[in-house]
XYZ file of C-alpha atoms in Angstrom:
733
model
C 23.759 -41.549 10.933
C 24.348 -39.250 8.205
C 22.718 -35.698 8.862
C 20.142 -34.650 6.275
C 21.204 -31.044 5.410
C 18.131 -30.618 3.358
C 15.761 -31.383 6.121
C 17.934 -29.281 8.440
C 18.111 -25.922 6.639
C 14.208 -26.457 6.303
C 13.722 -26.611 9.950
C 16.465 -23.943 10.415
C 14.276 -21.373 8.083
C 11.043 -22.950 9.782
C 11.969 -21.211 13.358
C 13.649 -18.299 12.238
C 9.764 -17.624 10.077
C 7.951 -18.179 12.707
C 10.294 -16.547 15.406
C 10.580 -13.496 13.629
C 7.168 -13.182 13.371
C 6.278 -13.632 16.454
C 8.682 -10.957 17.246
C 6.849 -8.963 14.727
C 3.758 -9.766 16.602
C 5.139 -8.883 19.553
C 6.231 -5.376 18.736
C 3.946 -3.137 18.486
C 1.827 -4.144 22.008
C 4.819 -5.475 23.743
C 8.247 -4.346 25.614
C 11.772 -5.666 24.406
C 11.810 -8.786 26.682
C 8.143 -9.532 25.088
C 9.728 -9.447 21.909
C 12.315 -11.656 22.718
C 10.194 -14.033 24.599
C 8.141 -14.360 21.871
C 10.828 -15.669 19.469
C 12.728 -17.791 21.550
C 9.248 -18.842 22.023
C 8.216 -19.497 17.906
C 11.613 -20.771 17.055
C 11.775 -23.365 20.179
C 8.764 -24.525 19.026
C 8.754 -25.117 15.095
C 11.413 -26.958 16.678
C 10.145 -29.109 18.734
C 7.320 -29.785 16.779
C 8.774 -33.033 14.438
C 9.593 -34.217 18.068
C 6.768 -34.013 19.216
C 5.009 -35.539 16.112
C 6.821 -39.056 16.887
C 5.370 -39.445 20.129
C 2.208 -41.658 21.368
C 0.118 -39.134 21.541
C -2.942 -38.703 18.839
C -3.161 -35.862 17.729
C -6.258 -34.324 19.456
C -4.408 -35.175 22.607
C -1.653 -32.938 21.606
C -4.110 -29.987 20.209
C -6.336 -30.277 23.165
C -3.500 -31.233 25.370
C -1.119 -27.836 24.580
C -4.046 -25.875 25.166
C -4.752 -26.860 28.252
C -0.662 -26.084 29.035
C -0.958 -23.338 27.516
C -3.391 -21.848 29.446
C -1.931 -23.008 32.682
C 1.781 -21.902 31.743
C -0.170 -18.177 30.625
C -0.977 -18.474 34.973
C 1.336 -19.068 36.327
C 4.016 -16.346 33.684
C 1.419 -13.601 34.778
C 1.868 -14.221 38.759
C 4.998 -11.745 39.016
C 2.250 -9.353 37.998
C -0.358 -10.637 40.036
C 1.206 -11.880 42.791
C 2.414 -8.343 45.499
C 5.252 -11.545 46.333
C 7.033 -11.358 43.430
C 6.232 -7.627 42.414
C 7.385 -7.072 45.587
C 11.115 -8.412 45.407
C 11.490 -8.227 41.323
C 10.420 -3.984 41.290
C 7.253 -3.049 39.191
C 9.480 -2.734 35.821
C 11.439 -5.926 36.229
C 7.972 -7.930 37.308
C 6.329 -6.672 34.677
C 8.633 -7.711 31.957
C 9.305 -11.111 32.641
C 5.693 -12.053 32.956
C 5.046 -10.423 29.253
C 8.622 -12.500 28.296
C 7.477 -15.723 29.620
C 4.385 -15.170 28.499
C 5.397 -15.114 25.011
C 7.896 -17.145 25.104
C 5.050 -20.023 26.532
C 2.336 -19.034 24.184
C 4.346 -19.255 21.500
C 6.277 -22.398 22.622
C 3.200 -24.315 23.048
C 0.721 -22.738 19.764
C 3.662 -23.554 17.530
C 4.989 -26.712 18.453
C 1.515 -28.324 18.877
C 0.560 -26.534 15.664
C 3.639 -27.563 13.501
C 3.290 -31.097 15.561
C 0.275 -31.861 13.408
C 1.687 -29.971 10.695
C 4.498 -32.935 9.862
C 1.219 -35.478 10.295
C -1.014 -34.007 8.882
C -0.827 -32.319 5.686
C -3.641 -30.198 6.218
C -2.846 -27.947 8.817
C -0.139 -26.319 7.014
C -2.747 -23.500 5.733
C -3.642 -22.601 9.212
C 0.400 -22.177 10.062
C 0.751 -20.254 7.347
C -1.797 -17.819 7.998
C -1.472 -17.805 11.544
C 2.345 -16.882 9.832
C 0.761 -14.630 7.304
C -1.561 -12.622 9.784
C 1.794 -12.271 12.845
C 3.510 -10.380 9.594
C 0.969 -8.437 7.868
C -0.838 -6.951 11.032
C 1.117 -4.273 12.185
C 2.100 -3.378 8.441
C -2.263 -3.467 8.088
C -2.279 0.307 9.098
C 0.464 1.432 5.856
C -2.175 -0.450 3.129
C -5.019 2.269 4.941
C -2.694 4.994 3.645
C -1.201 5.561 7.366
C 2.030 5.989 5.734
C 3.765 6.834 8.776
C 2.944 3.247 10.440
C 4.423 1.260 11.512
C 6.372 3.457 13.747
C 9.200 0.841 14.203
C 9.590 0.007 11.019
C 8.116 3.243 9.036
C 9.931 6.323 10.906
C 13.334 4.828 11.030
C 13.361 5.247 6.756
C 11.251 8.610 7.060
C 14.225 10.222 8.279
C 16.277 9.208 6.240
C 14.169 10.298 3.361
C 13.389 6.956 2.022
C 9.994 6.307 0.978
C 8.669 3.077 2.702
C 7.034 1.246 -0.099
C 9.581 0.371 -1.524
C 11.361 -1.477 1.673
C 7.060 -2.650 2.564
C 7.298 -4.234 -1.215
C 10.263 -5.921 -0.545
C 9.695 -7.276 2.768
C 5.769 -8.994 1.565
C 8.567 -10.427 -1.420
C 10.785 -11.932 0.988
C 7.541 -12.435 3.323
C 5.629 -14.535 -0.061
C 8.357 -16.298 -1.073
C 9.742 -17.777 1.869
C 6.200 -19.153 3.065
C 6.039 -20.547 -0.260
C 9.942 -22.209 0.566
C 8.844 -23.195 4.022
C 5.090 -25.080 2.208
C 6.444 -26.775 -0.825
C 10.568 -27.892 -0.033
C 8.471 -29.912 3.247
C 7.305 -32.640 0.927
C 9.495 -32.984 -2.393
C 12.759 -33.204 -2.510
C 13.793 -29.851 -4.403
C 16.768 -27.915 -3.146
C 15.453 -26.007 -1.031
C 18.563 -23.274 -2.023
C 17.660 -23.249 -4.762
C 13.765 -22.546 -4.433
C 14.464 -20.064 -1.901
C 17.088 -18.186 -4.902
C 14.858 -18.280 -7.204
C 12.029 -17.095 -4.924
C 13.740 -14.179 -3.065
C 14.677 -13.128 -7.367
C 11.424 -13.371 -7.848
C 10.725 -11.231 -5.613
C 13.392 -8.230 -6.167
C 12.039 -8.084 -9.963
C 8.607 -7.613 -8.611
C 9.595 -5.718 -5.852
C 12.057 -3.603 -7.970
C 10.503 -3.726 -11.308
C 6.971 -3.074 -10.127
C 5.081 0.700 -11.102
C 3.663 1.154 -7.385
C 1.846 4.357 -8.532
C 0.076 2.301 -10.366
C -1.168 -0.215 -7.573
C -3.725 1.861 -5.869
C -5.344 1.448 -9.219
C -5.339 -1.862 -8.807
C -7.923 -1.560 -4.758
C -11.328 -1.452 -5.097
C -12.473 2.117 -5.637
C -14.048 3.942 -2.587
C -16.870 5.791 -2.494
C -15.763 9.139 -0.389
C -19.291 10.729 -0.813
C -22.989 9.036 -1.788
C -26.033 10.243 -1.566
C -27.296 6.391 -0.941
C -23.480 5.372 0.771
C -22.719 4.391 3.893
C -20.644 7.147 3.770
C -22.495 10.018 4.011
C -23.157 8.929 7.214
C -20.182 9.565 9.071
C -18.950 13.402 9.906
C -21.861 15.777 11.563
C -19.924 18.963 12.293
C -21.816 21.504 14.747
C -23.884 24.337 13.732
C -21.708 27.338 12.006
C -23.685 30.071 13.627
C -22.840 31.805 17.387
C -25.180 34.159 17.290
C -29.065 33.445 17.445
C -31.791 34.740 15.537
C -33.125 37.232 17.910
C -29.824 39.502 18.132
C -28.459 37.267 21.542
C -24.504 35.616 21.982
C -25.562 32.083 22.156
C -22.394 30.016 22.947
C -20.646 28.140 20.365
C -21.373 24.740 20.176
C -18.195 22.554 20.762
C -18.458 19.463 18.974
C -17.410 16.911 21.345
C -13.981 15.171 21.597
C -13.418 12.447 19.567
C -12.864 8.509 21.287
C -9.342 7.254 20.081
C -9.900 4.030 18.699
C -6.372 2.895 18.193
C -5.346 1.785 14.661
C -9.092 -1.250 14.235
C -11.182 0.600 13.078
C -9.560 3.802 12.634
C -11.259 6.048 9.294
C -8.802 5.865 6.065
C -7.417 9.397 4.374
C -8.946 10.586 1.289
C -7.376 13.535 0.510
C -4.354 15.952 1.514
C -5.517 20.155 1.471
C -2.651 22.624 1.510
C -3.717 26.093 1.961
C -1.570 28.851 0.834
C -3.964 31.419 2.159
C -3.566 31.528 6.282
C -7.861 31.510 6.436
C -10.036 29.904 9.743
C -13.444 29.765 9.197
C -15.471 31.663 11.632
C -18.211 28.838 13.201
C -15.191 26.514 12.861
C -15.310 23.618 10.247
C -14.375 23.560 6.501
C -16.599 22.540 3.626
C -15.208 21.638 1.220
C -17.742 20.682 -1.408
C -17.837 17.883 -4.235
C -21.878 17.923 -5.541
C -24.659 19.294 -5.475
C -28.788 18.410 -5.948
C -31.122 20.992 -6.813
C -32.767 20.491 -9.042
C -36.186 18.682 -7.262
C -37.663 16.493 -10.581
C -40.793 16.021 -8.723
C -40.200 13.592 -6.589
C -36.770 14.460 -5.001
C -33.320 16.680 -4.974
C -31.408 15.516 -7.574
C -28.284 16.992 -9.070
C -29.562 19.961 -12.138
C -29.263 18.206 -15.323
C -31.540 21.594 -17.262
C -27.071 23.322 -17.023
C -28.524 26.648 -16.340
C -28.760 26.194 -12.039
C -25.066 25.420 -10.174
C -22.680 26.839 -12.581
C -20.147 27.616 -9.561
C -20.091 23.549 -9.039
C -17.341 21.778 -11.137
C -18.627 19.358 -12.525
C -14.811 17.401 -14.206
C -11.582 17.699 -13.065
C -9.114 20.331 -14.569
C -7.295 19.323 -17.983
C -3.422 19.009 -17.803
C -1.249 20.183 -21.297
C -2.658 21.052 -24.522
C -5.719 20.672 -22.955
C -6.509 22.999 -20.264
C -8.351 26.162 -20.520
C -6.959 29.894 -19.645
C -9.207 29.656 -16.297
C -9.403 26.171 -15.031
C -12.187 24.446 -15.167
C -15.427 26.051 -16.028
C -16.540 27.430 -13.138
C -19.185 30.213 -12.908
C -17.576 32.216 -9.557
C -21.305 33.675 -7.856
C -20.831 37.472 -6.688
C -19.891 38.640 -4.385
C -19.065 41.353 -1.879
C -15.308 42.437 -1.296
C -15.972 43.560 1.959
C -16.998 40.237 2.922
C -15.082 37.557 1.213
C -12.015 36.650 0.336
C -9.439 34.995 -1.735
C -8.225 31.526 0.219
C -5.880 29.314 -2.440
C -5.796 25.769 -1.310
C -4.387 22.578 -3.647
C -6.414 19.824 -3.299
C -4.172 15.895 -3.385
C -6.155 13.468 -3.898
C -5.102 10.148 -1.735
C -8.115 8.650 -3.190
C -10.303 8.216 -6.766
C -12.989 10.125 -6.564
C -15.600 10.494 -9.687
C -15.978 14.776 -8.897
C -12.995 17.385 -7.816
C -13.921 18.568 -3.947
C -12.529 21.712 -3.059
C -13.720 24.611 -0.741
C -16.559 26.811 -1.253
C -17.392 28.847 -3.072
C -14.542 27.459 -5.709
C -13.841 30.542 -7.992
C -11.220 29.150 -9.704
C -9.904 25.400 -9.767
C -6.439 24.512 -12.251
C -4.817 21.422 -12.615
C -1.270 20.711 -10.855
C 1.884 18.334 -10.944
C 1.424 15.523 -8.652
C 4.194 15.966 -6.131
C 3.906 12.368 -5.157
C 2.144 9.707 -7.459
C 3.273 6.234 -4.782
C 1.082 8.043 -2.534
C -1.459 10.504 -4.480
C -4.479 9.955 -7.282
C -4.408 14.044 -9.093
C -3.899 16.878 -7.704
C -4.370 20.547 -8.417
C -5.695 24.200 -7.325
C -8.741 25.537 -6.226
C -9.065 29.190 -5.552
C -12.621 30.234 -3.361
C -14.443 33.255 -2.114
C -14.547 32.693 1.579
C -16.576 34.263 3.325
C -14.601 36.421 7.013
C -16.725 38.863 7.900
C -19.329 38.225 11.211
C -22.637 36.757 10.865
C -24.020 39.652 11.604
C -23.041 41.011 8.567
C -25.524 38.462 7.429
C -28.201 39.800 8.314
C -29.992 41.666 6.343
C -29.108 40.875 3.240
C -31.167 39.644 0.472
C -32.674 35.501 -1.409
C -30.800 35.058 -3.936
C -28.708 37.004 -6.898
C -30.924 39.727 -8.434
C -29.806 38.922 -11.529
C -30.271 35.639 -12.032
C -33.737 35.053 -14.686
C -36.981 34.033 -13.806
C -36.375 29.690 -14.447
C -33.442 30.265 -12.136
C -35.343 31.798 -9.378
C -37.954 28.608 -9.554
C -35.011 26.280 -9.595
C -33.472 27.341 -6.729
C -37.005 27.460 -4.458
C -39.171 24.609 -6.019
C -40.725 22.675 -3.310
C -42.736 19.310 -2.911
C -46.909 20.110 -3.662
C -47.323 18.817 0.094
C -48.386 21.326 2.160
C -47.055 20.645 5.345
C -43.731 22.076 4.201
C -44.907 25.572 3.946
C -47.292 25.067 7.045
C -43.764 23.727 9.458
C -41.894 26.480 8.032
C -44.124 29.329 9.047
C -44.685 28.034 12.475
C -41.329 28.038 12.933
C -40.768 31.983 11.995
C -43.414 32.322 14.053
C -41.294 31.605 16.902
C -38.610 35.385 15.694
C -39.349 38.535 17.017
C -40.499 40.185 14.695
C -38.331 42.590 13.896
C -36.717 39.296 12.056
C -39.120 37.550 10.984
C -38.991 38.687 7.171
C -35.030 38.582 7.021
C -34.167 35.561 5.218
C -30.874 34.811 7.278
C -32.949 34.948 10.281
C -35.470 32.653 8.799
C -33.136 30.005 7.746
C -31.600 29.794 11.032
C -34.431 29.118 12.668
C -35.097 26.659 10.349
C -32.193 24.716 10.965
C -32.269 25.251 15.238
C -35.925 24.097 15.283
C -34.228 20.865 13.326
C -31.566 20.788 15.530
C -34.101 20.544 18.686
C -36.607 19.009 17.498
C -34.725 15.771 15.569
C -32.175 13.039 16.546
C -29.147 11.520 14.613
C -28.391 8.255 13.907
C -26.333 5.604 11.718
C -29.223 3.704 12.310
C -31.941 4.754 9.941
C -31.901 3.978 6.546
C -31.081 5.995 2.849
C -33.348 8.566 1.346
C -34.261 5.380 -0.443
C -37.992 6.662 -1.569
C -40.688 10.045 -2.934
C -41.431 10.357 0.373
C -38.561 9.704 2.493
C -38.221 13.013 3.375
C -42.499 13.700 4.187
C -42.068 10.458 6.706
C -38.442 11.375 8.620
C -39.228 15.180 8.905
C -43.552 14.793 9.718
C -42.404 11.357 11.661
C -39.964 10.824 14.035
C -36.925 13.304 13.379
C -34.313 10.244 12.895
C -32.011 10.787 10.192
C -28.411 11.407 9.355
C -26.382 14.737 7.239
C -28.845 13.359 4.912
C -32.138 13.462 6.401
C -31.911 16.867 8.139
C -29.769 18.640 4.725
C -32.922 17.322 2.844
C -35.710 18.357 5.276
C -33.600 21.744 6.003
C -33.552 22.643 3.049
C -37.264 22.098 1.470
C -38.473 23.742 4.641
C -36.464 27.256 3.657
C -37.446 27.270 -0.096
C -40.586 26.553 0.938
C -40.091 29.972 2.932
C -39.276 31.516 -1.024
C -35.185 31.173 -0.093
C -32.997 29.220 -2.779
C -31.393 26.173 -1.554
C -30.191 23.330 -2.441
C -28.397 20.031 -0.189
C -24.707 19.648 -1.402
C -22.116 16.444 -0.586
C -18.702 16.936 0.292
C -17.212 17.144 3.570
C -16.234 18.804 6.518
C -13.554 19.032 8.530
C -13.188 21.176 12.298
C -10.881 23.609 11.297
C -8.792 23.010 15.406
C -7.512 19.494 13.517
C -4.946 21.372 11.356
C -3.045 21.605 13.998
C -1.573 25.029 13.352
C -0.036 24.160 10.118
C -0.913 24.272 6.876
C -2.353 21.042 5.841
C -5.259 19.343 6.243
C -5.928 15.603 6.421
C -9.788 14.547 5.148
C -11.065 11.088 5.770
C -13.550 9.131 4.738
C -15.574 9.583 8.259
C -15.738 13.540 7.162
C -17.823 12.655 4.434
C -21.109 15.052 5.006
C -24.231 16.332 3.437
C -25.111 19.799 4.719
C -28.245 22.758 3.781
C -26.432 25.335 1.528
C -28.759 29.254 1.193
C -27.733 31.162 -1.408
C -27.203 35.551 0.283
C -26.739 38.348 -1.906
C -22.579 39.019 -1.418
C -21.832 36.534 -0.373
C -23.034 33.821 -2.810
C -24.171 29.929 -1.266
C -23.653 29.550 2.515
C -23.950 26.646 4.688
C -26.478 25.873 7.241
C -25.295 22.323 8.170
C -27.948 20.827 11.268
C -26.414 19.181 14.009
C -28.659 17.814 15.952
C -28.650 17.891 19.944
C -29.582 14.617 20.159
C -27.520 11.268 19.251
C -26.480 8.177 19.444
C -23.117 8.282 16.965
C -19.878 9.108 18.189
C -17.830 11.740 16.049
C -14.734 10.614 14.447
C -11.653 10.824 15.063
C -8.621 13.301 14.150
C -6.638 12.664 12.333
C -2.892 11.651 12.874
C -1.295 14.282 13.066
C 1.831 12.683 12.719
C 0.657 11.459 8.811
C -1.246 15.202 8.462
C 2.016 16.389 8.912
C 4.173 12.734 6.524
C 1.794 14.202 3.618
C 2.111 17.352 4.247
C 5.481 17.251 3.684
C 5.461 15.294 0.153
C 2.918 17.477 -0.566
C 5.157 20.112 -1.157
C 7.339 18.891 -2.744
C 8.316 20.635 -6.289
C 5.777 18.778 -8.153
C 7.453 17.270 -12.382
C 4.752 19.382 -14.658
C 1.239 19.278 -15.602
C 2.555 17.710 -18.828
C 3.712 14.762 -16.474
C 7.068 15.662 -16.666
C 9.036 12.686 -14.481
C 10.849 14.727 -11.450
C 14.018 12.878 -9.558
C 13.016 11.448 -6.993
C 15.416 9.263 -4.251
C 13.878 5.530 -3.489
C 14.389 2.926 -3.559
C 13.362 1.526 -6.739
C 15.709 4.071 -8.955
C 18.620 3.237 -7.085
C 17.746 -0.615 -6.993
C 17.219 -0.643 -11.387
C 20.505 1.768 -11.569
C 22.260 -0.929 -9.779
C 20.492 -3.480 -11.772
C 21.548 -1.243 -15.132
C 25.530 -1.720 -13.244
C 25.301 -4.995 -12.891
C 23.716 -5.851 -16.140
C 26.105 -4.186 -18.219
C 29.245 -5.387 -15.358
C 27.456 -9.124 -16.248
C 28.544 -8.245 -19.866
C 31.448 -7.364 -19.776
C 32.456 -9.981 -17.941
C 30.251 -12.600 -20.012
C 32.145 -11.011 -22.970
C 35.808 -11.134 -21.044
C 34.689 -14.565 -19.959
C 34.963 -15.552 -24.037
C 37.586 -14.339 -24.682
C 39.558 -15.449 -22.265
C 37.799 -18.896 -22.513
C 39.389 -18.994 -25.895
C 42.613 -17.506 -25.724
C 43.022 -20.433 -23.014
C 41.626 -22.887 -25.800
C 43.903 -22.064 -28.807
C 47.075 -22.224 -26.066
C 46.796 -25.359 -24.863
C 46.105 -26.778 -28.835
C 49.311 -24.532 -29.437
C 51.061 -26.715 -26.923
C 52.199 -30.074 -29.003
C 54.160 -27.466 -30.423
C 55.176 -24.840 -28.470
C 56.437 -24.874 -24.907
C 59.136 -26.309 -23.020
C 60.789 -29.542 -23.907
C 60.171 -31.046 -20.285
C 56.680 -30.925 -20.367
C 55.585 -31.585 -24.179
C 54.084 -35.089 -23.388
C 51.667 -32.936 -20.700
C 51.214 -30.513 -23.653
C 50.260 -32.826 -25.726
C 48.271 -35.495 -24.269
C 46.085 -32.192 -22.585
C 45.827 -31.688 -26.521
C 44.220 -34.610 -27.494
C 41.880 -34.495 -25.181
C 40.387 -31.190 -25.680
C 39.780 -32.379 -29.417
C 37.686 -35.505 -28.551
C 36.224 -32.755 -25.610
C 35.338 -30.969 -29.353
C 32.768 -34.418 -30.386
C 31.900 -34.520 -26.793
C 34.041 -37.370 -25.371
C 34.747 -36.748 -22.254
C 35.950 -39.438 -19.525
C 33.279 -40.350 -16.928
C 33.674 -40.259 -13.713
C 35.248 -42.303 -12.031
C 36.996 -44.063 -14.645
C 40.590 -43.670 -15.145
C 43.043 -43.011 -18.312
C 43.834 -46.466 -18.805
C 40.480 -47.403 -19.383
C 38.316 -44.121 -20.474
C 41.277 -45.398 -23.591
C 40.856 -48.994 -24.335
C 37.140 -47.813 -24.539
C 37.311 -45.365 -26.850
C 40.586 -47.593 -28.703
C 37.907 -48.728 -31.612
C 36.959 -45.005 -32.611
C 40.529 -43.765 -31.488
C 42.926 -45.622 -31.479
C 46.000 -42.997 -31.511
C 44.710 -42.283 -28.049
C 46.515 -45.613 -26.272
C 49.853 -44.940 -26.872
C 49.047 -41.069 -26.262
C 47.890 -42.172 -22.522
C 50.730 -44.270 -21.978
C 53.299 -41.564 -22.881
C 51.745 -39.510 -20.031
C 51.208 -42.210 -17.691
C 54.849 -43.301 -17.691
C 55.936 -39.615 -17.448
C 53.527 -39.292 -14.690
C 54.452 -42.874 -12.562
C 57.869 -43.684 -14.095
C 58.814 -46.606 -16.236
C 62.136 -48.587 -15.645
C 62.066 -49.779 -18.482
C 61.592 -46.989 -20.949
C 62.906 -43.740 -18.682
C 63.464 -41.673 -21.241
C 60.952 -39.651 -22.698
C 59.426 -40.190 -26.258
C 60.863 -38.472 -28.841
C 58.370 -35.374 -30.726
C 57.937 -36.527 -33.818
C 56.784 -39.603 -32.712
C 54.183 -37.604 -30.004
C 53.166 -35.241 -32.848
C 52.778 -38.596 -35.020
C 49.488 -39.635 -32.535
C 48.545 -37.393 -32.235
C 47.664 -35.832 -36.003
C 46.847 -39.996 -35.955
C 44.196 -38.959 -33.256
C 42.828 -35.881 -35.112
C 42.596 -37.234 -38.565
C 40.356 -40.254 -36.446
C 38.306 -37.378 -35.417
C 37.760 -36.126 -38.888
C 36.830 -40.069 -40.221
C 34.237 -40.233 -37.149
C 32.677 -36.980 -36.213
C 30.148 -35.188 -38.682
C 31.439 -31.963 -39.656
C 28.855 -29.603 -38.246
C 29.625 -31.639 -34.912
C 33.299 -30.496 -35.639
C 32.375 -27.306 -35.995
C 30.188 -26.509 -33.067
C 33.791 -27.351 -30.930
C 35.456 -25.723 -32.511
C 33.430 -22.319 -31.908
C 32.712 -23.536 -28.003
C 35.280 -21.426 -26.170
C 34.530 -23.789 -22.984
C 34.897 -27.110 -24.037
C 38.332 -27.915 -22.962
C 36.934 -26.803 -19.286
C 35.007 -30.378 -18.776
C 38.173 -32.685 -19.384
C 39.147 -34.256 -16.572
């Protein structure tokens, strides 16, 4: 039986795809024997599928029986690790490797074999098969899609170590996978040539990988809301209180946040921004607060962002512009006056990984200006921030007056307005009454006492609803006191305002200072999104009053990936292009691929021109054959020139026809072809009756007669096209 090479090639490609898919799926969770077992199981399973499909077993019997057989096989495969005898005989390392490799082999063999057998019988199962292949291939790469550019380690680490950006390689892998799967799904039920399909699809995938602007990919993803009053992400962060001393002057042990639990890659928070510190600064409370938005205007029902333009002038309302539109001082920030003995300037560069509606910056910002994006593949934008950070001890804030003496009465009223509900004032007075008498009039002591009361009486829970009604804060504060950061921030703001202390709610990100890992980069995650209360103290500005309840049902966010933070920090430290957006020379696969394509295009163009010239020269040389050349080959050259003339007008000898039959078939139009063919065959095969070659004059006469016959029977335009075609003689037989 003749071998169908097309079908054999399709099955080989399919077996390789399944083997690689299971090997890649086992790479991050298994040892080397498991990877090898997965490859062999997928490869053998795909090849055994058609054999199983040709049996008399029904499809449900194959699927159910395969499931039962697979379960038994997996139980048997695990015996080396469950049996003390086998584990002692093989040793722990070999026993585990043998069990893992056997498990992956048997699992892949049964799963792929049964599923592919069903696909051979019923085309509808192909969707399930392709979906499982895609799942096995993309699972190890899913973390990279979420912004973890250091993963998967087995794929990314070798690239980063050589200075290569892994994004183009991942896109190339995706294009290759998509092309291969498409070949498997389309080519299995038609007669198209698999090699042509695969070649065209791979070329298309390569062009998409090379020519698609990767820095635009992030704009195709749905925009994420890093922080919002009514979003769920703001519920995540819950840092500890920023105070280390109670209002009574006694030392208070620092509340260390609980150690985060390592959840692995599943459910891990996504990175949203990378902050580079240009000055060594560690906050005394142990947390960095990056403010994005404030809500200070009480509209009679709730706190909303200021719309009067008189307040919150230290909070930027837009991103700093670059180039000719840039302002001398960056964004129009009006910084609050501060005491130089209590604050210092801290310079940072914020590199946004996802799009934000408003800029974020370390409180309290005094200047914000645009900066060149060091790596458009991984960062949306970058800008520089200068902040007046508090560096003193908590005791230095005791005795500080609340508010700014330069504020107008309208601004004072703006920051101290509260709901008309008398319960706020009554509760705040009751809380402050617990202070020692010498601290009852101190604004900081009053605010901290409110904070401590909320931490003791409240319960942090993510199960509560957002602030979706005008009386939500009152229901929380005078009800069960169960809520998340937004509830506590609003409640604290209303309580301290009722005491005459200017306050507002701030939203943004709060990150544990420990997770800088002794470096200059800090990775902000969406789980760090947070809301807190801020009070204003003279000479310091806005001070975070963050409530961290003692009772909570929420887990703290895990720390950022140290490798990812280090890698993004290295990208952010690169020399960025100018603010006007001039491109930066960058070593990456796309640039090299584009250069290679340009070189190939130029080379192909040169080769095409040279090929046309060579073909034209060859055509001219063959046409001069009847006139120029040695006597011994004159018959051959004349016959070949005659066939070239016929090829110019599209007359070619069909496959399978002899020269004599072709001459007879064309005898009605081209009578001179028959004697020329006879002369050539006599010379090639020999004729004892006419051993001498024909005269040159006789050959030329027949050749010229053929040319005249071609002119009489063929339109001029057809003869002109044939004459200009340098490749027509290449098809002569």
